[in-house]
Short mmCIF file of C-alpha atoms in Angstrom, two decimals:
data_model
loop_
_atom_site.label_atom_id
_atom_site.label_comp_id
_atom_site.label_asym_id
_atom_site.label_seq_id
_atom_site.Cartn_x
_atom_site.Cartn_y
_atom_site.Cartn_z
CA UNK A 1 11.70 23.12 7.33
CA UNK A 2 13.25 20.85 10.01
CA UNK A 3 13.27 17.28 11.23
CA UNK A 4 12.15 18.25 15.00
CA UNK A 5 10.62 21.09 16.63
CA UNK A 6 9.92 22.24 20.03
CA UNK A 7 6.81 23.78 21.47
CA UNK A 8 8.60 27.22 21.78
CA UNK A 9 9.61 27.52 18.11
CA UNK A 10 12.81 26.14 16.13
CA UNK A 11 15.18 25.66 19.32
CA UNK A 12 16.74 22.55 18.83
CA UNK A 13 20.12 21.53 18.05
CA UNK A 14 19.59 18.56 16.10
CA UNK A 15 17.14 20.55 13.76
CA UNK A 16 17.94 19.94 10.20
CA UNK A 17 17.10 23.20 7.86
CA UNK A 18 15.65 22.65 4.35
CA UNK A 19 17.38 24.05 1.28
CA UNK A 20 14.69 26.37 0.56
CA UNK A 21 12.06 28.40 2.57
CA UNK A 22 8.49 26.78 2.94
CA UNK A 23 6.02 29.26 1.00
CA UNK A 24 2.55 27.65 0.68
CA UNK A 25 0.41 29.45 -2.05
CA UNK A 26 -3.04 30.48 -1.45
CA UNK A 27 -4.55 27.90 -3.62
CA UNK A 28 -3.10 25.07 -1.73
CA UNK A 29 -3.30 26.69 1.88
CA UNK A 30 -5.84 28.85 3.62
CA UNK A 31 -4.04 30.91 5.98
CA UNK A 32 -5.63 31.23 9.34
CA UNK A 33 -7.01 34.45 10.58
CA UNK A 34 -5.94 36.39 13.86
CA UNK A 35 -8.07 38.98 15.84
CA UNK A 36 -6.60 42.50 16.01
CA UNK A 37 -9.19 44.41 17.86
CA UNK A 38 -12.11 44.43 15.66
CA UNK A 39 -10.53 43.11 12.60
CA UNK A 40 -9.33 39.64 11.42
CA UNK A 41 -5.69 39.45 9.74
CA UNK A 42 -3.86 36.93 8.23
CA UNK A 43 -0.64 36.34 6.25
CA UNK A 44 -0.25 37.44 2.82
CA UNK A 45 1.26 35.27 0.34
CA UNK A 46 2.35 38.15 -1.85
CA UNK A 47 4.74 38.86 0.96
CA UNK A 48 7.05 36.11 -0.02
CA UNK A 49 7.74 38.03 -3.52
CA UNK A 50 8.94 40.90 -1.75
CA UNK A 51 10.61 39.06 1.07
CA UNK A 52 11.77 35.88 -0.47
CA UNK A 53 13.53 34.69 2.75
CA UNK A 54 10.38 34.35 4.71
CA UNK A 55 9.85 30.73 5.81
CA UNK A 56 6.14 29.85 6.91
CA UNK A 57 5.17 27.58 9.58
CA UNK A 58 1.62 25.86 8.92
CA UNK A 59 1.73 24.51 12.48
CA UNK A 60 2.01 27.43 14.26
CA UNK A 61 0.87 30.12 11.88
CA UNK A 62 4.15 32.09 11.90
CA UNK A 63 7.17 32.97 9.96
CA UNK A 64 10.89 32.73 10.46
CA UNK A 65 13.61 33.98 8.30
CA UNK A 66 15.13 30.95 6.55
CA UNK A 67 18.51 32.56 5.99
CA UNK A 68 18.77 33.59 9.90
CA UNK A 69 17.87 30.25 10.85
CA UNK A 70 20.49 28.58 8.49
CA UNK A 71 23.03 30.58 9.87
CA UNK A 72 22.13 30.21 13.35
CA UNK A 73 21.94 26.43 13.55
CA UNK A 74 25.37 26.27 11.83
CA UNK A 75 26.64 28.22 14.54
CA UNK A 76 27.69 31.46 12.10
CA UNK A 77 25.60 34.34 13.75
CA UNK A 78 26.20 35.61 17.38
CA UNK A 79 23.16 35.10 19.42
CA UNK A 80 23.27 38.66 20.92
CA UNK A 81 22.78 40.00 17.39
CA UNK A 82 20.30 37.50 16.41
CA UNK A 83 16.61 38.68 15.75
CA UNK A 84 14.67 36.09 18.48
CA UNK A 85 11.40 36.89 16.80
CA UNK A 86 12.59 35.45 13.25
CA UNK A 87 14.67 32.58 14.70
CA UNK A 88 13.13 31.29 18.14
CA UNK A 89 9.93 32.36 18.46
CA UNK A 90 8.35 33.04 15.05
CA UNK A 91 6.69 36.37 13.92
CA UNK A 92 3.16 36.56 14.29
CA UNK A 93 2.01 40.49 14.38
CA UNK A 94 0.12 40.75 10.89
CA UNK A 95 -1.03 43.98 11.57
CA UNK A 96 2.61 45.54 11.63
CA UNK A 97 4.14 42.79 9.38
CA UNK A 98 5.49 44.78 6.56
CA UNK A 99 7.30 47.33 8.84
CA UNK A 100 8.72 44.31 10.67
CA UNK A 101 9.95 42.65 7.67
CA UNK A 102 11.59 45.82 6.48
CA UNK A 103 13.25 46.35 9.80
CA UNK A 104 14.70 42.94 9.78
CA UNK A 105 16.13 42.99 6.31
CA UNK A 106 18.07 45.79 7.23
CA UNK A 107 19.14 44.44 10.62
CA UNK A 108 22.72 43.50 11.30
CA UNK A 109 21.75 39.91 12.02
CA UNK A 110 20.02 39.25 8.70
CA UNK A 111 23.01 41.08 6.64
CA UNK A 112 25.57 39.11 8.38
CA UNK A 113 23.62 35.80 7.96
CA UNK A 114 23.18 36.67 3.76
CA UNK A 115 26.92 37.24 3.87
CA UNK A 116 27.73 33.98 5.23
CA UNK A 117 24.84 31.92 3.57
CA UNK A 118 24.62 33.22 0.20
CA UNK A 119 27.51 35.62 -0.89
CA UNK A 120 30.28 33.83 0.50
CA UNK A 121 29.50 30.49 -0.95
CA UNK A 122 29.14 31.57 -4.40
CA UNK A 123 32.48 33.27 -4.81
CA UNK A 124 34.63 30.99 -2.79
CA UNK A 125 35.97 28.33 -5.04
CA UNK A 126 37.83 24.78 -3.64
CA UNK A 127 41.33 25.95 -2.78
CA UNK A 128 42.42 22.36 -3.77
CA UNK A 129 41.43 23.03 -7.13
CA UNK A 130 42.91 26.11 -7.48
CA UNK A 131 46.40 25.09 -6.35
CA UNK A 132 46.40 21.60 -7.71
CA UNK A 133 45.34 20.44 -11.55
CA UNK A 134 45.85 16.64 -10.07
CA UNK A 135 43.59 17.41 -7.10
CA UNK A 136 40.81 18.44 -9.52
CA UNK A 137 41.14 15.35 -11.71
CA UNK A 138 41.56 13.42 -8.98
CA UNK A 139 38.15 14.66 -7.39
CA UNK A 140 36.48 14.25 -10.73
CA UNK A 141 37.30 10.74 -11.22
CA UNK A 142 36.06 10.03 -7.36
CA UNK A 143 32.93 11.37 -8.23
CA UNK A 144 32.43 9.59 -11.15
CA UNK A 145 33.22 6.33 -9.53
CA UNK A 146 31.20 7.14 -6.66
CA UNK A 147 28.22 8.00 -9.21
CA UNK A 148 28.24 4.27 -10.40
CA UNK A 149 27.81 3.08 -6.48
CA UNK A 150 24.96 5.27 -6.27
CA UNK A 151 23.24 4.59 -9.53
CA UNK A 152 24.00 0.58 -9.04
CA UNK A 153 22.15 0.66 -5.37
CA UNK A 154 19.57 2.98 -6.87
CA UNK A 155 18.76 0.08 -9.76
CA UNK A 156 18.58 -2.60 -7.33
CA UNK A 157 16.63 -0.56 -4.62
CA UNK A 158 14.15 0.28 -7.68
CA UNK A 159 13.66 -3.33 -9.01
CA UNK A 160 13.37 -4.86 -5.60
CA UNK A 161 16.63 -6.75 -5.46
CA UNK A 162 18.67 -8.09 -2.73
CA UNK A 163 21.95 -5.73 -2.39
CA UNK A 164 24.02 -8.60 -0.44
CA UNK A 165 24.05 -12.18 -0.56
CA UNK A 166 23.74 -14.81 2.29
CA UNK A 167 27.51 -15.58 2.43
CA UNK A 168 30.18 -13.31 1.08
CA UNK A 169 29.60 -9.95 0.10
CA UNK A 170 31.59 -9.97 -2.99
CA UNK A 171 28.87 -12.41 -4.37
CA UNK A 172 26.28 -9.96 -3.73
CA UNK A 173 24.30 -7.91 -6.52
CA UNK A 174 25.69 -4.93 -5.71
CA UNK A 175 29.39 -6.07 -6.36
CA UNK A 176 28.89 -8.19 -8.90
CA UNK A 177 26.91 -5.30 -10.52
CA UNK A 178 29.69 -2.74 -10.05
CA UNK A 179 32.33 -5.22 -11.66
CA UNK A 180 30.08 -5.39 -14.69
CA UNK A 181 30.23 -1.74 -15.06
CA UNK A 182 33.67 -1.84 -14.18
CA UNK A 183 34.72 -3.69 -17.50
CA UNK A 184 33.51 -0.60 -19.52
CA UNK A 185 35.18 1.69 -17.22
CA UNK A 186 38.96 1.95 -16.34
CA UNK A 187 38.35 4.31 -13.79
CA UNK A 188 35.96 2.10 -12.01
CA UNK A 189 37.98 -0.72 -12.39
CA UNK A 190 40.69 1.18 -10.66
CA UNK A 191 38.59 2.31 -7.78
CA UNK A 192 37.37 -1.06 -7.29
CA UNK A 193 41.02 -2.23 -6.34
CA UNK A 194 41.28 0.14 -3.58
CA UNK A 195 41.44 -1.26 -0.07
CA UNK A 196 40.13 1.77 1.73
CA UNK A 197 37.79 4.37 1.30
CA UNK A 198 35.82 2.63 -1.53
CA UNK A 199 32.31 3.43 -0.03
CA UNK A 200 30.88 -0.11 -0.93
CA UNK A 201 30.93 -1.48 2.57
CA UNK A 202 27.47 -2.63 4.16
CA UNK A 203 27.28 0.31 6.27
CA UNK A 204 27.47 2.80 3.26
CA UNK A 205 25.03 0.84 1.28
CA UNK A 206 22.61 1.14 4.33
CA UNK A 207 23.22 4.73 4.80
CA UNK A 208 22.98 5.59 0.93
CA UNK A 209 19.34 3.53 0.92
CA UNK A 210 18.34 5.25 3.97
CA UNK A 211 19.10 8.53 2.11
CA UNK A 212 17.35 7.79 -0.78
CA UNK A 213 14.30 6.55 0.82
CA UNK A 214 14.54 10.00 2.91
CA UNK A 215 14.35 11.83 -0.21
CA UNK A 216 11.33 9.75 -1.88
CA UNK A 217 9.69 10.78 1.47
CA UNK A 218 10.07 14.30 1.48
CA UNK A 219 8.98 14.75 -2.13
CA UNK A 220 5.73 12.72 -1.20
CA UNK A 221 5.37 14.76 1.61
CA UNK A 222 5.90 17.89 0.25
CA UNK A 223 3.14 17.07 -2.73
CA UNK A 224 0.73 15.87 -0.18
CA UNK A 225 1.10 19.11 1.70
CA UNK A 226 0.15 21.05 -1.33
CA UNK A 227 -3.11 19.17 -1.49
CA UNK A 228 -6.12 21.03 -0.11
CA UNK A 229 -7.65 17.38 1.41
CA UNK A 230 -6.38 14.31 2.51
CA UNK A 231 -7.65 10.71 3.24
CA UNK A 232 -6.09 8.06 5.09
CA UNK A 233 -5.92 4.60 4.98
CA UNK A 234 -4.30 1.87 7.16
CA UNK A 235 -4.27 -1.78 7.88
CA UNK A 236 -2.17 -3.93 10.11
CA UNK A 237 -0.85 -7.48 9.42
CA UNK A 238 1.64 -9.66 10.87
CA UNK A 239 5.03 -10.15 9.37
CA UNK A 240 7.27 -13.29 9.29
CA UNK A 241 8.74 -12.12 12.63
CA UNK A 242 5.59 -12.18 14.36
CA UNK A 243 5.40 -8.29 14.58
CA UNK A 244 2.42 -6.16 13.97
CA UNK A 245 3.10 -4.00 11.47
CA UNK A 246 0.82 -1.02 10.09
CA UNK A 247 0.42 -0.05 6.75
CA UNK A 248 0.13 3.64 6.01
CA UNK A 249 -1.43 5.09 2.66
CA UNK A 250 -2.49 8.58 2.23
CA UNK A 251 -4.77 9.70 -0.72
CA UNK A 252 -5.10 12.99 -2.15
CA UNK A 253 -6.86 14.62 -5.10
CA UNK A 254 -5.37 17.47 -6.88
CA UNK A 255 -7.36 20.62 -8.11
CA UNK A 256 -7.42 19.13 -11.51
CA UNK A 257 -9.10 16.03 -9.83
CA UNK A 258 -6.24 13.69 -10.38
CA UNK A 259 -6.21 10.94 -7.63
CA UNK A 260 -2.95 9.98 -6.10
CA UNK A 261 -2.49 7.31 -3.54
CA UNK A 262 1.16 7.57 -1.72
CA UNK A 263 2.28 4.78 0.49
CA UNK A 264 4.44 6.14 3.27
CA UNK A 265 5.62 3.30 4.80
CA UNK A 266 5.19 0.41 7.43
CA UNK A 267 5.59 1.06 11.44
CA UNK A 268 5.44 -1.49 14.17
CA UNK A 269 3.21 -1.48 17.02
CA UNK A 270 3.33 -3.39 20.22
CA UNK A 271 -0.27 -4.11 19.54
CA UNK A 272 -3.28 -3.51 17.62
CA UNK A 273 -5.75 -1.82 20.09
CA UNK A 274 -7.65 1.56 18.98
CA UNK A 275 -5.32 3.88 21.14
CA UNK A 276 -2.18 2.53 19.84
CA UNK A 277 -3.24 2.45 16.20
CA UNK A 278 -4.45 6.23 16.85
CA UNK A 279 -1.56 7.16 18.35
CA UNK A 280 0.47 5.64 15.28
CA UNK A 281 -1.45 7.76 12.81
CA UNK A 282 -0.86 11.24 14.95
CA UNK A 283 2.62 10.27 14.69
CA UNK A 284 2.66 9.81 11.03
CA UNK A 285 0.95 13.42 10.75
CA UNK A 286 3.22 14.92 13.30
CA UNK A 287 6.58 13.57 11.41
CA UNK A 288 5.37 14.44 7.96
CA UNK A 289 4.00 18.10 9.18
CA UNK A 290 0.29 17.18 7.79
CA UNK A 291 -2.57 19.10 9.35
CA UNK A 292 -5.66 17.35 10.67
CA UNK A 293 -7.84 20.20 9.25
CA UNK A 294 -6.94 18.60 5.83
CA UNK A 295 -8.34 15.13 6.84
CA UNK A 296 -11.89 14.24 4.85
CA UNK A 297 -11.61 10.66 4.91
CA UNK A 298 -10.57 7.54 6.86
CA UNK A 299 -10.57 4.15 5.70
CA UNK A 300 -10.24 1.11 7.71
CA UNK A 301 -11.56 -2.49 7.90
CA UNK A 302 -14.52 -3.62 9.86
CA UNK A 303 -12.74 -5.00 13.14
CA UNK A 304 -14.09 -3.27 16.40
CA UNK A 305 -10.69 -1.95 17.22
CA UNK A 306 -10.84 0.39 13.61
CA UNK A 307 -14.73 1.07 13.26
CA UNK A 308 -15.67 0.57 17.07
CA UNK A 309 -18.82 3.57 17.45
CA UNK A 310 -17.68 3.98 20.90
CA UNK A 311 -13.71 3.94 21.17
CA UNK A 312 -12.71 2.90 17.73
CA UNK A 313 -9.81 4.53 15.68
CA UNK A 314 -12.42 6.13 13.61
CA UNK A 315 -14.23 7.64 16.23
CA UNK A 316 -10.93 8.82 18.18
CA UNK A 317 -10.12 10.77 14.62
CA UNK A 318 -13.60 12.19 14.24
CA UNK A 319 -13.19 13.72 17.72
CA UNK A 320 -9.91 15.22 16.37
CA UNK A 321 -11.32 16.31 13.05
CA UNK A 322 -15.16 16.01 12.78
CA UNK A 323 -15.18 16.19 8.96
CA UNK A 324 -13.03 12.97 8.51
CA UNK A 325 -15.62 10.52 6.88
CA UNK A 326 -15.32 7.14 8.04
CA UNK A 327 -15.65 4.27 5.12
CA UNK A 328 -15.54 0.77 5.51
CA UNK A 329 -12.98 -0.80 3.25
CA UNK A 330 -15.08 -1.90 0.25
CA UNK A 331 -12.56 -4.85 -0.47
CA UNK A 332 -13.09 -6.05 3.12
CA UNK A 333 -16.79 -5.44 2.89
CA UNK A 334 -16.96 -7.76 -0.29
CA UNK A 335 -14.88 -10.74 1.03
CA UNK A 336 -16.79 -10.76 4.15
CA UNK A 337 -20.21 -10.70 1.83
CA UNK A 338 -18.68 -13.57 -0.26
CA UNK A 339 -17.67 -15.77 2.77
CA UNK A 340 -21.06 -15.46 4.48
CA UNK A 341 -23.22 -16.30 1.10
CA UNK A 342 -21.00 -19.27 0.29
CA UNK A 343 -20.69 -20.78 3.71
CA UNK A 344 -24.51 -20.67 4.12
CA UNK A 345 -25.09 -22.84 0.94
CA UNK A 346 -24.06 -26.28 1.75
CA UNK A 347 -23.65 -27.06 -2.08
CA UNK A 348 -20.98 -24.40 -2.58
CA UNK A 349 -19.43 -24.78 0.87
CA UNK A 350 -18.97 -28.63 0.24
CA UNK A 351 -17.59 -27.79 -3.45
CA UNK A 352 -14.92 -25.29 -2.02
CA UNK A 353 -14.00 -27.63 0.70
CA UNK A 354 -13.20 -30.27 -1.98
CA UNK A 355 -11.40 -27.71 -4.48
CA UNK A 356 -9.00 -26.55 -1.30
CA UNK A 357 -8.27 -30.26 -0.81
CA UNK A 358 -7.49 -30.78 -4.37
CA UNK A 359 -4.93 -27.80 -4.54
CA UNK A 360 -3.22 -29.18 -1.36
CA UNK A 361 -2.68 -32.79 -2.68
CA UNK A 362 -1.01 -31.14 -5.78
CA UNK A 363 0.92 -28.45 -4.26
CA UNK A 364 2.44 -30.07 -1.26
CA UNK A 365 3.59 -33.14 -3.32
CA UNK A 366 6.00 -32.77 -6.19
CA UNK A 367 5.42 -36.15 -7.27
CA UNK A 368 1.74 -35.71 -7.83
CA UNK A 369 1.98 -32.15 -9.36
CA UNK A 370 4.74 -33.99 -11.96
CA UNK A 371 2.15 -36.76 -12.81
CA UNK A 372 -0.72 -33.87 -13.32
CA UNK A 373 1.41 -31.84 -15.57
CA UNK A 374 2.16 -34.47 -17.53
CA UNK A 375 -1.14 -35.83 -18.19
CA UNK A 376 -2.42 -32.50 -18.55
CA UNK A 377 -0.18 -32.05 -21.73
CA UNK A 378 -1.11 -35.54 -22.91
CA UNK A 379 -4.94 -34.64 -23.10
CA UNK A 380 -6.33 -33.60 -26.43
CA UNK A 381 -7.71 -30.26 -25.43
CA UNK A 382 -4.87 -29.58 -23.16
CA UNK A 383 -4.62 -25.86 -21.70
CA UNK A 384 -1.89 -23.87 -20.60
CA UNK A 385 -3.63 -23.17 -17.25
CA UNK A 386 -2.04 -24.88 -14.45
CA UNK A 387 -3.65 -25.70 -10.94
CA UNK A 388 -3.93 -22.60 -8.96
CA UNK A 389 -3.87 -22.72 -4.98
CA UNK A 390 -7.43 -21.83 -3.56
CA UNK A 391 -6.82 -18.79 -1.05
CA UNK A 392 -8.03 -20.00 2.37
CA UNK A 393 -8.67 -16.36 3.48
CA UNK A 394 -9.52 -14.29 0.45
CA UNK A 395 -13.00 -15.27 -1.18
CA UNK A 396 -12.60 -12.94 -4.15
CA UNK A 397 -9.72 -14.53 -5.63
CA UNK A 398 -11.01 -18.03 -5.95
CA UNK A 399 -12.67 -17.82 -9.50
CA UNK A 400 -9.71 -18.62 -11.12
CA UNK A 401 -8.82 -21.65 -9.09
CA UNK A 402 -12.34 -23.19 -9.84
CA UNK A 403 -11.86 -22.19 -13.34
CA UNK A 404 -8.45 -24.31 -13.31
CA UNK A 405 -9.98 -27.15 -11.96
CA UNK A 406 -12.70 -27.17 -14.59
CA UNK A 407 -10.47 -26.69 -17.33
CA UNK A 408 -8.37 -29.74 -16.14
CA UNK A 409 -11.02 -32.06 -14.81
CA UNK A 410 -10.00 -34.99 -16.68
CA UNK A 411 -6.20 -34.65 -16.08
CA UNK A 412 -7.29 -34.39 -12.35
CA UNK A 413 -9.27 -37.45 -12.50
CA UNK A 414 -6.39 -39.43 -14.19
CA UNK A 415 -3.61 -37.96 -11.60
CA UNK A 416 -5.66 -39.59 -8.87
CA UNK A 417 -6.02 -43.07 -10.33
CA UNK A 418 -2.05 -43.21 -11.00
CA UNK A 419 -1.35 -41.40 -7.60
CA UNK A 420 -3.23 -43.80 -5.40
CA UNK A 421 -0.94 -46.55 -6.80
CA UNK A 422 2.26 -45.04 -5.87
CA UNK A 423 0.93 -43.87 -2.53
CA UNK A 424 2.64 -45.43 0.52
CA UNK A 425 0.70 -44.37 3.71
CA UNK A 426 -3.04 -45.08 4.37
CA UNK A 427 -3.90 -41.35 5.45
CA UNK A 428 -2.75 -40.17 1.84
CA UNK A 429 -4.69 -43.14 0.01
CA UNK A 430 -7.50 -42.38 1.82
CA UNK A 431 -7.30 -38.39 0.79
CA UNK A 432 -6.82 -39.08 -2.55
CA UNK A 433 -9.66 -41.65 -2.64
CA UNK A 434 -11.89 -39.38 -0.97
CA UNK A 435 -11.34 -36.65 -3.51
CA UNK A 436 -11.58 -38.80 -6.49
CA UNK A 437 -14.85 -39.98 -5.20
CA UNK A 438 -16.35 -36.41 -4.32
CA UNK A 439 -15.00 -35.20 -7.78
CA UNK A 440 -17.05 -37.86 -9.74
CA UNK A 441 -20.34 -36.93 -8.34
CA UNK A 442 -22.87 -34.83 -10.00
CA UNK A 443 -23.47 -32.15 -6.98
CA UNK A 444 -19.29 -31.17 -6.91
CA UNK A 445 -19.45 -30.62 -10.58
CA UNK A 446 -22.69 -28.34 -10.07
CA UNK A 447 -21.38 -26.69 -7.16
CA UNK A 448 -17.93 -25.90 -8.69
CA UNK A 449 -19.67 -24.50 -11.96
CA UNK A 450 -22.03 -22.57 -10.01
CA UNK A 451 -19.38 -21.30 -7.70
CA UNK A 452 -17.26 -20.15 -10.40
CA UNK A 453 -20.13 -18.46 -11.96
CA UNK A 454 -20.79 -16.04 -9.05
CA UNK A 455 -17.22 -15.54 -7.97
CA UNK A 456 -16.01 -14.50 -11.28
CA UNK A 457 -18.47 -11.48 -10.70
CA UNK A 458 -16.93 -10.80 -7.35
CA UNK A 459 -13.48 -11.36 -8.40
CA UNK A 460 -14.13 -8.67 -11.08
CA UNK A 461 -15.87 -6.26 -8.58
CA UNK A 462 -12.95 -6.84 -6.41
CA UNK A 463 -10.45 -5.58 -8.95
CA UNK A 464 -12.72 -2.52 -9.93
CA UNK A 465 -12.66 -1.42 -6.27
CA UNK A 466 -8.96 -1.60 -6.06
CA UNK A 467 -8.30 1.14 -8.75
CA UNK A 468 -6.94 3.81 -7.22
CA UNK A 469 -8.95 6.46 -9.11
CA UNK A 470 -12.36 5.03 -8.07
CA UNK A 471 -14.14 7.42 -5.78
CA UNK A 472 -16.43 6.11 -2.63
CA UNK A 473 -19.65 6.82 -4.61
CA UNK A 474 -18.46 5.35 -7.88
CA UNK A 475 -17.26 2.04 -5.94
CA UNK A 476 -21.09 1.99 -4.46
CA UNK A 477 -22.06 2.38 -8.22
CA UNK A 478 -20.05 -0.46 -9.27
CA UNK A 479 -21.13 -2.88 -6.39
CA UNK A 480 -24.89 -2.12 -7.47
CA UNK A 481 -24.24 -3.15 -11.05
CA UNK A 482 -22.67 -6.32 -9.75
CA UNK A 483 -25.67 -7.11 -7.78
CA UNK A 484 -28.05 -6.46 -10.56
CA UNK A 485 -25.88 -8.81 -12.91
CA UNK A 486 -26.04 -11.31 -10.01
CA UNK A 487 -29.76 -10.72 -9.84
CA UNK A 488 -30.43 -11.35 -13.74
CA UNK A 489 -28.74 -14.70 -13.41
CA UNK A 490 -31.87 -15.90 -11.01
CA UNK A 491 -34.16 -16.50 -13.75
CA UNK A 492 -35.51 -19.55 -15.34
CA UNK A 493 -34.05 -18.98 -18.40
CA UNK A 494 -30.58 -18.52 -16.88
CA UNK A 495 -30.90 -21.86 -14.69
CA UNK A 496 -31.94 -23.86 -17.95
CA UNK A 497 -28.78 -22.69 -19.86
CA UNK A 498 -26.65 -23.66 -16.47
CA UNK A 499 -28.45 -26.83 -16.08
CA UNK A 500 -27.64 -27.82 -19.82
CA UNK A 501 -24.11 -26.89 -19.74
CA UNK A 502 -23.60 -28.90 -16.46
CA UNK A 503 -25.65 -31.97 -17.84
CA UNK A 504 -23.17 -31.57 -21.02
CA UNK A 505 -20.00 -31.33 -18.92
CA UNK A 506 -21.30 -34.47 -17.03
CA UNK A 507 -21.36 -36.51 -19.95
CA UNK A 508 -18.01 -35.41 -21.36
CA UNK A 509 -16.34 -36.71 -18.10
CA UNK A 510 -18.56 -39.60 -17.48
CA UNK A 511 -19.60 -38.39 -14.02
CA UNK A 512 -22.78 -40.09 -12.10
CA UNK A 513 -25.86 -38.95 -12.83
CA UNK A 514 -27.78 -36.71 -10.17
CA UNK A 515 -29.91 -38.25 -7.79
CA UNK A 516 -32.65 -37.14 -5.65
CA UNK A 517 -31.81 -37.36 -1.49
CA UNK A 518 -34.05 -39.49 0.51
CA UNK A 519 -36.92 -38.50 1.96
CA UNK A 520 -36.83 -37.84 5.59
CA UNK A 521 -39.60 -38.08 7.97
CA UNK A 522 -40.63 -34.80 9.81
CA UNK A 523 -40.09 -34.54 13.53
CA UNK A 524 -43.39 -34.93 15.57
CA UNK A 525 -42.97 -31.35 16.58
CA UNK A 526 -43.28 -30.25 13.05
CA UNK A 527 -46.24 -32.70 11.95
CA UNK A 528 -48.62 -29.69 12.28
CA UNK A 529 -50.63 -29.18 9.43
CA UNK A 530 -49.28 -30.19 6.17
CA UNK A 531 -46.24 -32.51 5.21
CA UNK A 532 -43.14 -30.42 4.10
CA UNK A 533 -42.24 -29.70 0.47
CA UNK A 534 -40.49 -32.44 -1.50
CA UNK A 535 -38.87 -32.05 -5.07
CA UNK A 536 -40.02 -34.52 -7.52
CA UNK A 537 -37.50 -33.85 -10.04
CA UNK A 538 -33.68 -33.59 -9.58
CA UNK A 539 -33.66 -30.53 -11.94
CA UNK A 540 -36.06 -28.71 -9.48
CA UNK A 541 -34.07 -29.76 -6.40
#
C-alpha cells in the first residue's frame, strides 16, 4: 500500500499510494478473528467484490478506502469532509461492517474522491494534443526515443554490464548502444544531438536503474506475500571495500508445491553480532510488509552469532515465531565435514598442500603457465583440461582441481624441469624443486588419487544440496546416499582395484616405488605389554 506507515495509521505525507488496493484472498491469507461479546468475527473476502475500493492492511487487520486515501494524500479532499476511520485510523468493526461500507460509499468524501481520482482522469485529454497536432507528434517522438533509453538500460542491467566507462561517459556501453540504435532510427539520431533534456546523464541513468530495481522488488514482494509460508536464509560476507554485507534470500512454496527462492538484496551492517543481524532481518520484514506469522524456517551457517543456543540469531527469531525451525546450512556442514576429515589424514593433507602449491606456482607466473600450456599441447594424450586453482576455503570444489593435476601430470613434471632452468632467485628454485620432488613420490600420487575419489562424491553432493527445489528431508536423504556410497568403497575389492590403478599410473609416469617407513621404537611409557603393530607390506601400510 505504501512505503511508510505510522503506528496510528496512514498519516504520513511521504507515503506513496499503490495503484491498486491490496485485497488478499482466503486461499493465501488467514484473516484474524476479533472478539465481539461471545462471538468471534473476521473480515470477509467476499466484501472485496461488493466494495472494490476496500484496501486491507494485514499488519493492523484493518481496511481503508483506497480511493479516499489516494485523494487525501494528493491534497484533493478537504479534511473536514474526510471519513477519518477509512483514511487515518482504519476500519475494524466487523460486526457493523456492511452498514458502514454502504454509508461510506454514499458519503460526500467518497463521492468527491471518486470524481477526482476515477471519473475526471478518464474523460480529460491532453490540452496540448487538442490545440496542436505538432505537439502531439513531438510528444510521440519523444516517447519513442525515451523508450530506447529505457530498453538500453534494461538490457545492460539484465546482462550485468557496466553502463558507464572509467573515463569519458561517451565511451560507455550505454551511449555506444544508443548510437548503434540511432543508425537505424532517424528520430533517435536527432534526439542524441540535443544538448539539453536528452535524459542520458549519469543521474538519469541511476534514477532509471533505481526505479527498475524498485519495480522488480515490488513484484517479488507481492508474490512472497501471497505465499502461506516463508523461510529466510542469510549469510554475511566482506566486500572489496572491507564492509560487512548481509545477503538476504527468502524461500517460498506455492500451493502447487513449486519452490521459489528470491534474492531480496544485500544490506551493509556495522558488525555481525546476533543483535545486529536480527535487527537486519526485522528491518527486511518490515520494509517488505512480511508477517513473522508466516515464517516457518530459517537457515544460517553454524557460527555462534547465527546458531548460538542462548542468544544467536536463530534463538532470537524463535522468540518472535516459535514455529520458525532452524536448519544449519547443509552446504556449510558438508564443507566443515570434508575439511575436518581431510585434515585428520596426513596422506591427504600433504597431497592437498602440494597440489595447492602447484596451482600457485602456475597461476602466479605467466611464464610458467605458458610453458605448461605449450607442453600440454605437445603431449600424445593431450587433454583440453587446464590447471585449476585449488580453492583455499571451500573443500567441496576441489575434485576438479585434483582431476586436472592427474590428467596433466606428465606435462607438469616437464614444466618444473624447464622452469627451474629459467628461474633466477633461489627461493623460487627451491619451491619448484620441492614440488617436483614431491610429485615424483608414490605417496603424493596415491594421496591425490584417493582425495579425488573421495572429493568427487562430496562435490556431487554439494551440487545436489544447492538445488533450490530440494527440501530439507530430501537433502538428508541425498547425504545418506553419499555416505553409503563412500562406505561401499571401504572394502577389500575396492581397495584392490584402487591399488592396481595407482600402480599402473606409477609405471606410466615413472614415479618411484612405494616404501615402508622406518620402524620407530616405542617410548618407554608405551612398552608395557606387546610391541605395537607394524605393517609387513607396502600394500598393507
